[in-house]
PDB file of C-alpha atoms in Angstrom:
ATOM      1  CA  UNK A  22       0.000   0.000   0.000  1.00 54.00           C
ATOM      2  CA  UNK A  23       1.342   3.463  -0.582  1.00 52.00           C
ATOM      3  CA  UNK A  24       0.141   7.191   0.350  1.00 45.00           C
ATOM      4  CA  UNK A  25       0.304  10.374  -1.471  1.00 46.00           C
ATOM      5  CA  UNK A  26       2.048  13.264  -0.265  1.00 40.00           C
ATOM      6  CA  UNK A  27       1.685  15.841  -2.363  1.00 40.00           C
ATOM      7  CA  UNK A  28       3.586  19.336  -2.392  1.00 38.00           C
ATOM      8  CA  UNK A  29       2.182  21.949  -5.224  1.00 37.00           C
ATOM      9  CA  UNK A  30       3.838  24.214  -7.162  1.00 38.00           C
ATOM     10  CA  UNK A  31       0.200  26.700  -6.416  1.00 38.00           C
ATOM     11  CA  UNK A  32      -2.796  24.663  -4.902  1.00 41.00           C
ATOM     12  CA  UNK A  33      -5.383  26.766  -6.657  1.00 43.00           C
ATOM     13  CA  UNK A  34      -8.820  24.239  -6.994  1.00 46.00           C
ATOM     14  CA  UNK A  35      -9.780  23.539 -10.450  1.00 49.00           C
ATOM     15  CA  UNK A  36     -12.681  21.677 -10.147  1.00 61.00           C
ATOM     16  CA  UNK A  37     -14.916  24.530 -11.022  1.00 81.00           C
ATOM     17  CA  UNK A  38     -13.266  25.213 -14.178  1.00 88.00           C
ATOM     18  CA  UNK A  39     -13.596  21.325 -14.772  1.00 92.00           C
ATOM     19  CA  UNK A  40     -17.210  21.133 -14.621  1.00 91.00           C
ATOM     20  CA  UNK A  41     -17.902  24.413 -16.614  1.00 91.00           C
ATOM     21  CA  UNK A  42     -14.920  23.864 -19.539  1.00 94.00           C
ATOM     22  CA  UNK A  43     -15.156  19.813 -19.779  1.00 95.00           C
ATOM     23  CA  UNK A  44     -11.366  20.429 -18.731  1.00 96.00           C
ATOM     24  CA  UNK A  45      -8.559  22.064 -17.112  1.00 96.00           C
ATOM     25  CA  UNK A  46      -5.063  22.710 -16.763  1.00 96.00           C
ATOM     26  CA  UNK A  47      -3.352  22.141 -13.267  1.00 96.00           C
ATOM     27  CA  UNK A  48       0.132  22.231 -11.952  1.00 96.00           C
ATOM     28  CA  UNK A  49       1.720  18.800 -10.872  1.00 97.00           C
ATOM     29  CA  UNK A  50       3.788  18.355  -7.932  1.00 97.00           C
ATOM     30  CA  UNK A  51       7.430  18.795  -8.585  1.00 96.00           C
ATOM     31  CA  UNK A  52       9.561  15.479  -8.017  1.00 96.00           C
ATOM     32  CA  UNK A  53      12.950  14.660  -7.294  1.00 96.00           C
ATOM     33  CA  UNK A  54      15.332  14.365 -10.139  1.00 95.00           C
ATOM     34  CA  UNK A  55      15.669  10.232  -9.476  1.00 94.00           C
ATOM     35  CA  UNK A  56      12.084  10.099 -10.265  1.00 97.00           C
ATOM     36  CA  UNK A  57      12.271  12.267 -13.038  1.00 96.00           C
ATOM     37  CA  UNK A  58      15.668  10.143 -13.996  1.00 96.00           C
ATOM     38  CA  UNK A  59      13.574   6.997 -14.002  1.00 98.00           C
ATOM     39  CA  UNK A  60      12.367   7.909 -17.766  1.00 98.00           C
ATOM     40  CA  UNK A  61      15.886   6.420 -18.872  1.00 96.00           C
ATOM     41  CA  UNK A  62      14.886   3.254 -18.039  1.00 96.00           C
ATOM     42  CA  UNK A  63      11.582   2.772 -19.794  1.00 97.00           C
ATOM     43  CA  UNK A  64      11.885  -0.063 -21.695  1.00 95.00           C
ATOM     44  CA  UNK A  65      10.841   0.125 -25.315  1.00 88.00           C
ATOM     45  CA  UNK A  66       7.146  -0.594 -26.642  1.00 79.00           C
ATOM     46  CA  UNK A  67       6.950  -3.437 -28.421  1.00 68.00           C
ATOM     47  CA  UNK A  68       3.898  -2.789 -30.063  1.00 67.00           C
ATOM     48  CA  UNK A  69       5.416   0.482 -31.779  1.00 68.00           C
ATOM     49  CA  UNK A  70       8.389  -0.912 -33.463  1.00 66.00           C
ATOM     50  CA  UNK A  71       8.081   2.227 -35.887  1.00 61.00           C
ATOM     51  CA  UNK A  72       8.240   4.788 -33.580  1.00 69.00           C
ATOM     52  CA  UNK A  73      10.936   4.993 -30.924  1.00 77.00           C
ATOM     53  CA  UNK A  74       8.472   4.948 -27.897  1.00 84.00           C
ATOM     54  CA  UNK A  75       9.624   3.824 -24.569  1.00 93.00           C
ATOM     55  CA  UNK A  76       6.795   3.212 -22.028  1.00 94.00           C
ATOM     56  CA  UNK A  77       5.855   1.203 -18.545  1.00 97.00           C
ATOM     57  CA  UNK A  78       2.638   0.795 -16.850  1.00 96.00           C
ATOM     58  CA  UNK A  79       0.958   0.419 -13.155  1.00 98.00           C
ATOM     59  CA  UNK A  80      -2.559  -0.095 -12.857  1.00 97.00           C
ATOM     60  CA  UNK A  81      -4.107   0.776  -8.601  1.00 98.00           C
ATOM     61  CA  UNK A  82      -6.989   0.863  -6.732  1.00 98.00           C
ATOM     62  CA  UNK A  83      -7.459   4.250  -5.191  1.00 98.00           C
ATOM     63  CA  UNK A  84      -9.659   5.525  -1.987  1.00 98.00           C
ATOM     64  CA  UNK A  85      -9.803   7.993   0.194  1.00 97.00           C
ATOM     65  CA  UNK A  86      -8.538   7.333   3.717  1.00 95.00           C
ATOM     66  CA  UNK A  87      -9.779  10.070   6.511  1.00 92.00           C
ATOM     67  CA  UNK A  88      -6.877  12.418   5.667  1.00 93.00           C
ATOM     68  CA  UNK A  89      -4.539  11.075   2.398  1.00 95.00           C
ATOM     69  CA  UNK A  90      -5.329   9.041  -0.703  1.00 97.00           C
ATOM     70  CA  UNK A  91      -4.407   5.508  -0.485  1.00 98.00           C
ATOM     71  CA  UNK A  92      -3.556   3.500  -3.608  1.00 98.00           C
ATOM     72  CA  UNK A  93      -2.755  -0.391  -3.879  1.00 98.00           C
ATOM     73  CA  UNK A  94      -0.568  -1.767  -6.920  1.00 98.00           C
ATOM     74  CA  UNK A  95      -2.967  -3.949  -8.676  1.00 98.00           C
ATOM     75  CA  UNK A  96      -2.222  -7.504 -10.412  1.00 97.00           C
ATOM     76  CA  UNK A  97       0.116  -7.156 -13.624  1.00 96.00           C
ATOM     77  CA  UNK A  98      -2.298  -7.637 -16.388  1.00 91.00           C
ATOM     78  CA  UNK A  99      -2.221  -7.056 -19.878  1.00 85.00           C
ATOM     79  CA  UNK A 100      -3.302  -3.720 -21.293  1.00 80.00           C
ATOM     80  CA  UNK A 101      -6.058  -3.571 -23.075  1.00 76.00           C
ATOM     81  CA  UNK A 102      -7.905  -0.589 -25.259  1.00 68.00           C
ATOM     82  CA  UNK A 103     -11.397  -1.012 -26.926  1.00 65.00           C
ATOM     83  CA  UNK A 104     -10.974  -1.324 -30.218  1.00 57.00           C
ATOM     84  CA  UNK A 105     -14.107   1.197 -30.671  1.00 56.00           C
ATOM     85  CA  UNK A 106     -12.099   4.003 -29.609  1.00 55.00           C
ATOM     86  CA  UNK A 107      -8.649   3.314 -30.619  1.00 54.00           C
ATOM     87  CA  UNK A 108      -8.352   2.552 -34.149  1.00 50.00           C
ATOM     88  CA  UNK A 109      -4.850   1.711 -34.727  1.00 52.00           C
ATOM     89  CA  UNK A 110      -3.966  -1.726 -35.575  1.00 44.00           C
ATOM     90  CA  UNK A 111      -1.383  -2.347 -33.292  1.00 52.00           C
ATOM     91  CA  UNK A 112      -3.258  -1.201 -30.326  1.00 50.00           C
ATOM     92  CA  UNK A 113      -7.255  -1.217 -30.716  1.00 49.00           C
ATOM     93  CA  UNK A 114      -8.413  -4.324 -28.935  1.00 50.00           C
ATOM     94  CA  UNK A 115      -4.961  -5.981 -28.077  1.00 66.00           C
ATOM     95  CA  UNK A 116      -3.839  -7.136 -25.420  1.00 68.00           C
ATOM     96  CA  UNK A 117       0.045  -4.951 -24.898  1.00 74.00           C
ATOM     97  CA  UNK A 118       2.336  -6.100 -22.304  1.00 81.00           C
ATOM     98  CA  UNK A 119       3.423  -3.488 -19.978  1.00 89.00           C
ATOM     99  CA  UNK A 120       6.571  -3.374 -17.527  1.00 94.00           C
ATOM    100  CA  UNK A 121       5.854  -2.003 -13.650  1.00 97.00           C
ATOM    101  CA  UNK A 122       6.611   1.514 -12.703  1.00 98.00           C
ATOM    102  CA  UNK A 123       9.795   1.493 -10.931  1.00 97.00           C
ATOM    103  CA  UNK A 124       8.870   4.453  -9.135  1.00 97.00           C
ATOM    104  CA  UNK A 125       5.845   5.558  -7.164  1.00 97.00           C
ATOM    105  CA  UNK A 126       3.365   8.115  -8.629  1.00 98.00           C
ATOM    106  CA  UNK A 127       0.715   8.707  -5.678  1.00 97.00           C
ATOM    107  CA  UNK A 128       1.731  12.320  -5.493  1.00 97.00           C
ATOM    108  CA  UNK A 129       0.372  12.760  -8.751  1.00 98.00           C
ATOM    109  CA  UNK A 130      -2.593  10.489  -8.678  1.00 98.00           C
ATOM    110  CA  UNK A 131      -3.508  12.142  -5.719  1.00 97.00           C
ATOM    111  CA  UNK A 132      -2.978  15.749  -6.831  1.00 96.00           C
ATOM    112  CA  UNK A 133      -5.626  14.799  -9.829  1.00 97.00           C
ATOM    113  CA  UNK A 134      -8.129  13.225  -7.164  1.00 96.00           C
ATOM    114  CA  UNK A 135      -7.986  16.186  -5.410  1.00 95.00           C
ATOM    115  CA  UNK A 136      -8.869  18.408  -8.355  1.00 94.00           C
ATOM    116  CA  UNK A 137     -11.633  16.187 -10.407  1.00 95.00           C
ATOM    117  CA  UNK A 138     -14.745  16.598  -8.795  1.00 92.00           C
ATOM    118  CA  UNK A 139     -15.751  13.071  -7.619  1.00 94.00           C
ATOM    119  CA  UNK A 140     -16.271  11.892  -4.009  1.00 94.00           C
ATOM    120  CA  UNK A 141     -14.082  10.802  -1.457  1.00 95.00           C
ATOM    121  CA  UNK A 142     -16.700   8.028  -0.156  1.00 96.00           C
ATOM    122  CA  UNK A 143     -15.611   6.627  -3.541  1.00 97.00           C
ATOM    123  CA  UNK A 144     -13.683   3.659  -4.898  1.00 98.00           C
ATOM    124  CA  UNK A 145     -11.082   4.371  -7.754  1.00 98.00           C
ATOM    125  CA  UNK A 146      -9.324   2.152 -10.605  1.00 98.00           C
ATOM    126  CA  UNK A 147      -6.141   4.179 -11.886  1.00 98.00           C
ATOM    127  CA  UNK A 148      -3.952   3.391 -14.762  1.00 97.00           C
ATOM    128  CA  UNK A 149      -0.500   4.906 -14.658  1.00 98.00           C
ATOM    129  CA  UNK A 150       1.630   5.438 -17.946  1.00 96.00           C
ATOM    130  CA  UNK A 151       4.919   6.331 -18.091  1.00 98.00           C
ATOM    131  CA  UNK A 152       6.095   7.022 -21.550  1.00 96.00           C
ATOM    132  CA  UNK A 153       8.987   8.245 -23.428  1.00 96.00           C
ATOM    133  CA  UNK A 154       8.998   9.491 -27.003  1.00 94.00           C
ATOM    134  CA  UNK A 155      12.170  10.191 -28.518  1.00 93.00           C
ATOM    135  CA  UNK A 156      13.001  12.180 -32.151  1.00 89.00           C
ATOM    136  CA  UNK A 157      15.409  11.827 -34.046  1.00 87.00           C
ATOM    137  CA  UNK A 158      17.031  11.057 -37.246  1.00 79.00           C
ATOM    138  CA  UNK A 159      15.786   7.480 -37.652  1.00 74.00           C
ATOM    139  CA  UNK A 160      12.720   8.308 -35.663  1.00 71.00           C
ATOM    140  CA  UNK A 161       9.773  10.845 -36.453  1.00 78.00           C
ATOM    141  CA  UNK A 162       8.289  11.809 -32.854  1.00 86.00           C
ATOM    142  CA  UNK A 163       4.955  10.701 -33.034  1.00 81.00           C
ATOM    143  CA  UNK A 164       3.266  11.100 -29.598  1.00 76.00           C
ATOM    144  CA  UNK A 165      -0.207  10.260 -30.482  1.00 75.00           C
ATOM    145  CA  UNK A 166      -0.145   7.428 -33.170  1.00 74.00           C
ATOM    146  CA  UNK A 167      -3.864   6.265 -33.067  1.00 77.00           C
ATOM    147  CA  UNK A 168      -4.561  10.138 -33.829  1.00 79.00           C
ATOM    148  CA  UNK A 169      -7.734  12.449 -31.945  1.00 85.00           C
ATOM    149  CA  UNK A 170      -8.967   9.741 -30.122  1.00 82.00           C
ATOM    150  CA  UNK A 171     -10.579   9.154 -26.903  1.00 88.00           C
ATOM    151  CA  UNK A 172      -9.480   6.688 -23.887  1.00 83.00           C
ATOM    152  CA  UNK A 173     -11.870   4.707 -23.360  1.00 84.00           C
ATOM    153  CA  UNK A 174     -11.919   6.056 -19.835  1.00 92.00           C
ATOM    154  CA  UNK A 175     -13.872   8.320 -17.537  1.00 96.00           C
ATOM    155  CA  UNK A 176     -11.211  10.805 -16.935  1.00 97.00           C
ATOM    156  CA  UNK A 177      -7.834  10.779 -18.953  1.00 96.00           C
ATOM    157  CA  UNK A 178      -4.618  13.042 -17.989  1.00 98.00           C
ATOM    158  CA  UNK A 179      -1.624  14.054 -19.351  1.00 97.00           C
ATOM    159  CA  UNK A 180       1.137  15.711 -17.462  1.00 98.00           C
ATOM    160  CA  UNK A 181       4.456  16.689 -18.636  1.00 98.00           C
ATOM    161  CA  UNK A 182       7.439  15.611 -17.034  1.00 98.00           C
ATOM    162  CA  UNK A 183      10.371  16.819 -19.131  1.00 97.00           C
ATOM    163  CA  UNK A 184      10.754  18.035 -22.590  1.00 97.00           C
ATOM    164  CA  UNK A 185      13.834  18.339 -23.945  1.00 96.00           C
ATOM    165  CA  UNK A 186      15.093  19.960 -26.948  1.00 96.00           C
ATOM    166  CA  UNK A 187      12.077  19.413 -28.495  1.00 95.00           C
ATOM    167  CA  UNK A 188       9.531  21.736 -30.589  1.00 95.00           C
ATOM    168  CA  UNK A 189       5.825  20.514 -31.029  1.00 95.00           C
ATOM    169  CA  UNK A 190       3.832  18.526 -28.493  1.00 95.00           C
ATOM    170  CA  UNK A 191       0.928  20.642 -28.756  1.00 97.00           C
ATOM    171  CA  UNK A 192      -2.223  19.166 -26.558  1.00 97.00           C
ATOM    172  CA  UNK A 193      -5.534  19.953 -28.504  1.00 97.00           C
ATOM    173  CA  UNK A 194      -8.978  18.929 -26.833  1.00 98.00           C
ATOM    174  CA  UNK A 195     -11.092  18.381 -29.361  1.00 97.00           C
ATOM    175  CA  UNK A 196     -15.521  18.520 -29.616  1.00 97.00           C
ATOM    176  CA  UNK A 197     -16.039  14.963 -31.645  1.00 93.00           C
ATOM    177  CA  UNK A 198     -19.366  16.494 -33.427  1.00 95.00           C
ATOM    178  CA  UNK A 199     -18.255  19.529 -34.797  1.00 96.00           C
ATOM    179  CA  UNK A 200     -14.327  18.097 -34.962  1.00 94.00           C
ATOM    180  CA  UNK A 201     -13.435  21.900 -33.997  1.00 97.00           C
ATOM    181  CA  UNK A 202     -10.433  22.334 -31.349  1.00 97.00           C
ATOM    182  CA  UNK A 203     -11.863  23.166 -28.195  1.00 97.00           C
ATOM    183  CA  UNK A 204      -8.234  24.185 -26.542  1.00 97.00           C
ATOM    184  CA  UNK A 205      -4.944  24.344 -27.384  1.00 97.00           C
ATOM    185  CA  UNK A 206      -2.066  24.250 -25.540  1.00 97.00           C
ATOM    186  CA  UNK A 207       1.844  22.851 -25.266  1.00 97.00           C
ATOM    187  CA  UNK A 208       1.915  21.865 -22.130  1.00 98.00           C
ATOM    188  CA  UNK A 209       5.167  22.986 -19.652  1.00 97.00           C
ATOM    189  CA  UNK A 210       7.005  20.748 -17.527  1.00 97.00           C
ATOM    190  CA  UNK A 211       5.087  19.988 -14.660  1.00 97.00           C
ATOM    191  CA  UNK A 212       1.335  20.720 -15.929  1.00 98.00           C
ATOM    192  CA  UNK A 213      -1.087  18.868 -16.565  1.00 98.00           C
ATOM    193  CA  UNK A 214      -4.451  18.656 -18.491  1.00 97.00           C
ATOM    194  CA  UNK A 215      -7.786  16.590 -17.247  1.00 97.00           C
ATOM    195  CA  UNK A 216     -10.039  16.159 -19.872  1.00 97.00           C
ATOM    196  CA  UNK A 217     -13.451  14.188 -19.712  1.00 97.00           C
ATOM    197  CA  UNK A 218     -12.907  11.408 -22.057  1.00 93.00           C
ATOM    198  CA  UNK A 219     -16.512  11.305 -22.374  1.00 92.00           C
ATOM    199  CA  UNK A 220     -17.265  14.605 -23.773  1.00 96.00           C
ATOM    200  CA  UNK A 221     -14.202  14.860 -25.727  1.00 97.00           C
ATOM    201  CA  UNK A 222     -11.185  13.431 -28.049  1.00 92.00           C
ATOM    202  CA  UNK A 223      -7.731  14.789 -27.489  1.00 92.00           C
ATOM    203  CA  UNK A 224      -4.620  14.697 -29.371  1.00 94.00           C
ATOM    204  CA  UNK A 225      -0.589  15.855 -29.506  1.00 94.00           C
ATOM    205  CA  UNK A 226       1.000  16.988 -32.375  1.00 95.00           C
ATOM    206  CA  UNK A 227       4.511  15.217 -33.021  1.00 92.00           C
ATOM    207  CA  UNK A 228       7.632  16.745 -31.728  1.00 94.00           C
ATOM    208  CA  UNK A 229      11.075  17.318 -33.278  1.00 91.00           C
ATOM    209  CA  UNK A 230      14.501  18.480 -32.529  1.00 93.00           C
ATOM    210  CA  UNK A 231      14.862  22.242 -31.586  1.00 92.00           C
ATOM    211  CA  UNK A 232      18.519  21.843 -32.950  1.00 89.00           C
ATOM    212  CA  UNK A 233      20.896  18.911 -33.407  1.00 83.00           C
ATOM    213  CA  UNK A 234      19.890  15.010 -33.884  1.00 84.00           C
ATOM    214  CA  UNK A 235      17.551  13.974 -31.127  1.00 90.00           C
ATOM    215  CA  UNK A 236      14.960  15.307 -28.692  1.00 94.00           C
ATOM    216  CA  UNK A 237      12.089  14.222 -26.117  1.00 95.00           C
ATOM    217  CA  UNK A 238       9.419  14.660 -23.786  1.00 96.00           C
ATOM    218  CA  UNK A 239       8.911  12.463 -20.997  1.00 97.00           C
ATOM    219  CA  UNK A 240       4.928  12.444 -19.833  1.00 97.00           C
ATOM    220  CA  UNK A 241       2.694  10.588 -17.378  1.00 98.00           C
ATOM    221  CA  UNK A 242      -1.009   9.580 -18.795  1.00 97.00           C
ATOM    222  CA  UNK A 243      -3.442   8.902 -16.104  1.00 98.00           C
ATOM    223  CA  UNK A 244      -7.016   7.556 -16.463  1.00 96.00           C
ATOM    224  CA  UNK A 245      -9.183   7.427 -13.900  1.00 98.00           C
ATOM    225  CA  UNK A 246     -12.279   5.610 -13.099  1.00 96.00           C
ATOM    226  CA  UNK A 247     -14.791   4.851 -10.794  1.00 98.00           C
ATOM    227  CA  UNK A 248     -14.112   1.076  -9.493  1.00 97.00           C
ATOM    228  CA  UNK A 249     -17.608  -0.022 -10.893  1.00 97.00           C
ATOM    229  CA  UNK A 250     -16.547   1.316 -14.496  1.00 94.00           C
ATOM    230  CA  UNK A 251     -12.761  -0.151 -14.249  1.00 94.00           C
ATOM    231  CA  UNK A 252     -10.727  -0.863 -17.308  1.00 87.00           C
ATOM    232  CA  UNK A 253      -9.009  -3.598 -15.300  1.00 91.00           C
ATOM    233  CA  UNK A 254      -9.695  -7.287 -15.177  1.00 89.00           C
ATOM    234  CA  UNK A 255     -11.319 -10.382 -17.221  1.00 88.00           C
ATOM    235  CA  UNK A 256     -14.520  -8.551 -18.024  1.00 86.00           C
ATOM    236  CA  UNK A 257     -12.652  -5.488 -19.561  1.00 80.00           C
ATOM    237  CA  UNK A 258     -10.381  -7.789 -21.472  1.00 78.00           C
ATOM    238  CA  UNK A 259     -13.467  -9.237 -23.288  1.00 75.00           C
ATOM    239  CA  UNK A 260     -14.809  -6.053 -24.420  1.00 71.00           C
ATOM    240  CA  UNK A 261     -12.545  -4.941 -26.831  1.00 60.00           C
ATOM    241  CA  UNK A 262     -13.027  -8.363 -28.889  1.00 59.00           C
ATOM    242  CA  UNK A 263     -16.915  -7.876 -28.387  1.00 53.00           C
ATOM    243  CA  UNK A 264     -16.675  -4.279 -29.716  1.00 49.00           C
ATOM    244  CA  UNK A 265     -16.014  -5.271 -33.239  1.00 49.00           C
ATOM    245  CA  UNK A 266     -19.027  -7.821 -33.679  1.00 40.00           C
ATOM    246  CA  UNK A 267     -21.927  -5.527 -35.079  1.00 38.00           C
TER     247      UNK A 267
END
């Protein structure tokens, strides 16, 4: 079991902006630099061999405990993405092997609980990504290969870590009727954006080099949802299959 305990950079509430807007931007708590160091150890995606995209994955159950969040590491299971919202081959409806976290993110989980507004009587499933994505001169830095796209979750994140020498990355929240872009934004180390995967598609454009060979930017994607709604376990890992039989 771990706890979050969470320093802010400004602990201004958001969840009025939330509810109104569909979204918001928030600042993340600022970690050490052997957390932040832990990016050069992500091991690479499998599933991406075209794209030099290094990622791991932790998957907890969240709840509020009389004064901090709680959050307990789940089973290792395979990741899984309905196929009806992800349409990219090598990811909609398979089944990805992920590596643990080898690090622990309840500050940040915790400093998004805090800020969505959901109850703390509640029960929480939380999938933590870790990812990598690295440009170069072999690699184009694609950081959203299944394009605008939604989740699949109640409430998805995205929270800059690091970008370095890198140009792009712009986060764009998208209405799916009218396909017009809501918000635009390149996010800065350290903030965030929490977006209702149910009333919108996001997206990132790619990223290059500022100057010389090679750039990155290190983020953390975080979706959130209510235990009775989890993307976790057998039933979930059905769904994706099922999703494709009309």
């Amino acid at each position: 079991m771990i706890t979050a305990t969470v320093q802010l950079q400004q602990d201004t509430p958001a969840d009025n902006e939330f509810l109104t807007n569909g979204f918001c931007i928030i600042d993340m708590p600022v970690m050490s630099e052997i957390f932040q160091a832990s990016f050069a150890n992500l091991p690479r995606d499998s599933h991406s061999p075209s794209r030099l995209r290094q990622i791991r994955l932790s998957q907890y159950m969240g709840f509020w405990d009389e004064s901090e969040w709680l959050f307990a590491l789940l089973p290792q299971r395979k990741y899984v993405q309905p196929a009806r919202y992800i349409k990219l081959a090598e990811a909609g409806g398979v089944p990805r092997h992920r590596e643990l976290l080898e690090v622990d993110p309840s500050p940040l989980i915790g400093r998004v609980l805090d800020t969505l507004p959901v109850s703390k009587k509640d029960l929480f499933q939380i999938n933590v990504n870790q990812i990598r994505v690295v440009a170069n001169e072999l690699f184009r830095g694609v950081t959203v290969p299944e394009g605008p796209h939604r989740d699949g979750h109640e409430y998805s994140v995205i929270a800059v870590a690091r970008r370095t020498n890198v140009k792009g990355g712009e986060t764009q929240v998208i209405d799916p009727t009218s396909n017009e872009v809501v918000h635009r934004q390149t996010l800065k180390e350290n903030q965030a954006i929490i977006i209702d995967d149910e009333r919108y598609i996001h997206y990132a454009t790619n990223i290059e080099p500022v100057e010389g060979e090679a750039g990155f930017r290190d983020i953390w994607v975080i979706e959130v949802n209510h235990w009775e709604n989890r993307a976790y376990g057998r039933v979930h890992e059905k769904l994706p299959m099922a999703s494709e039989v009309k």
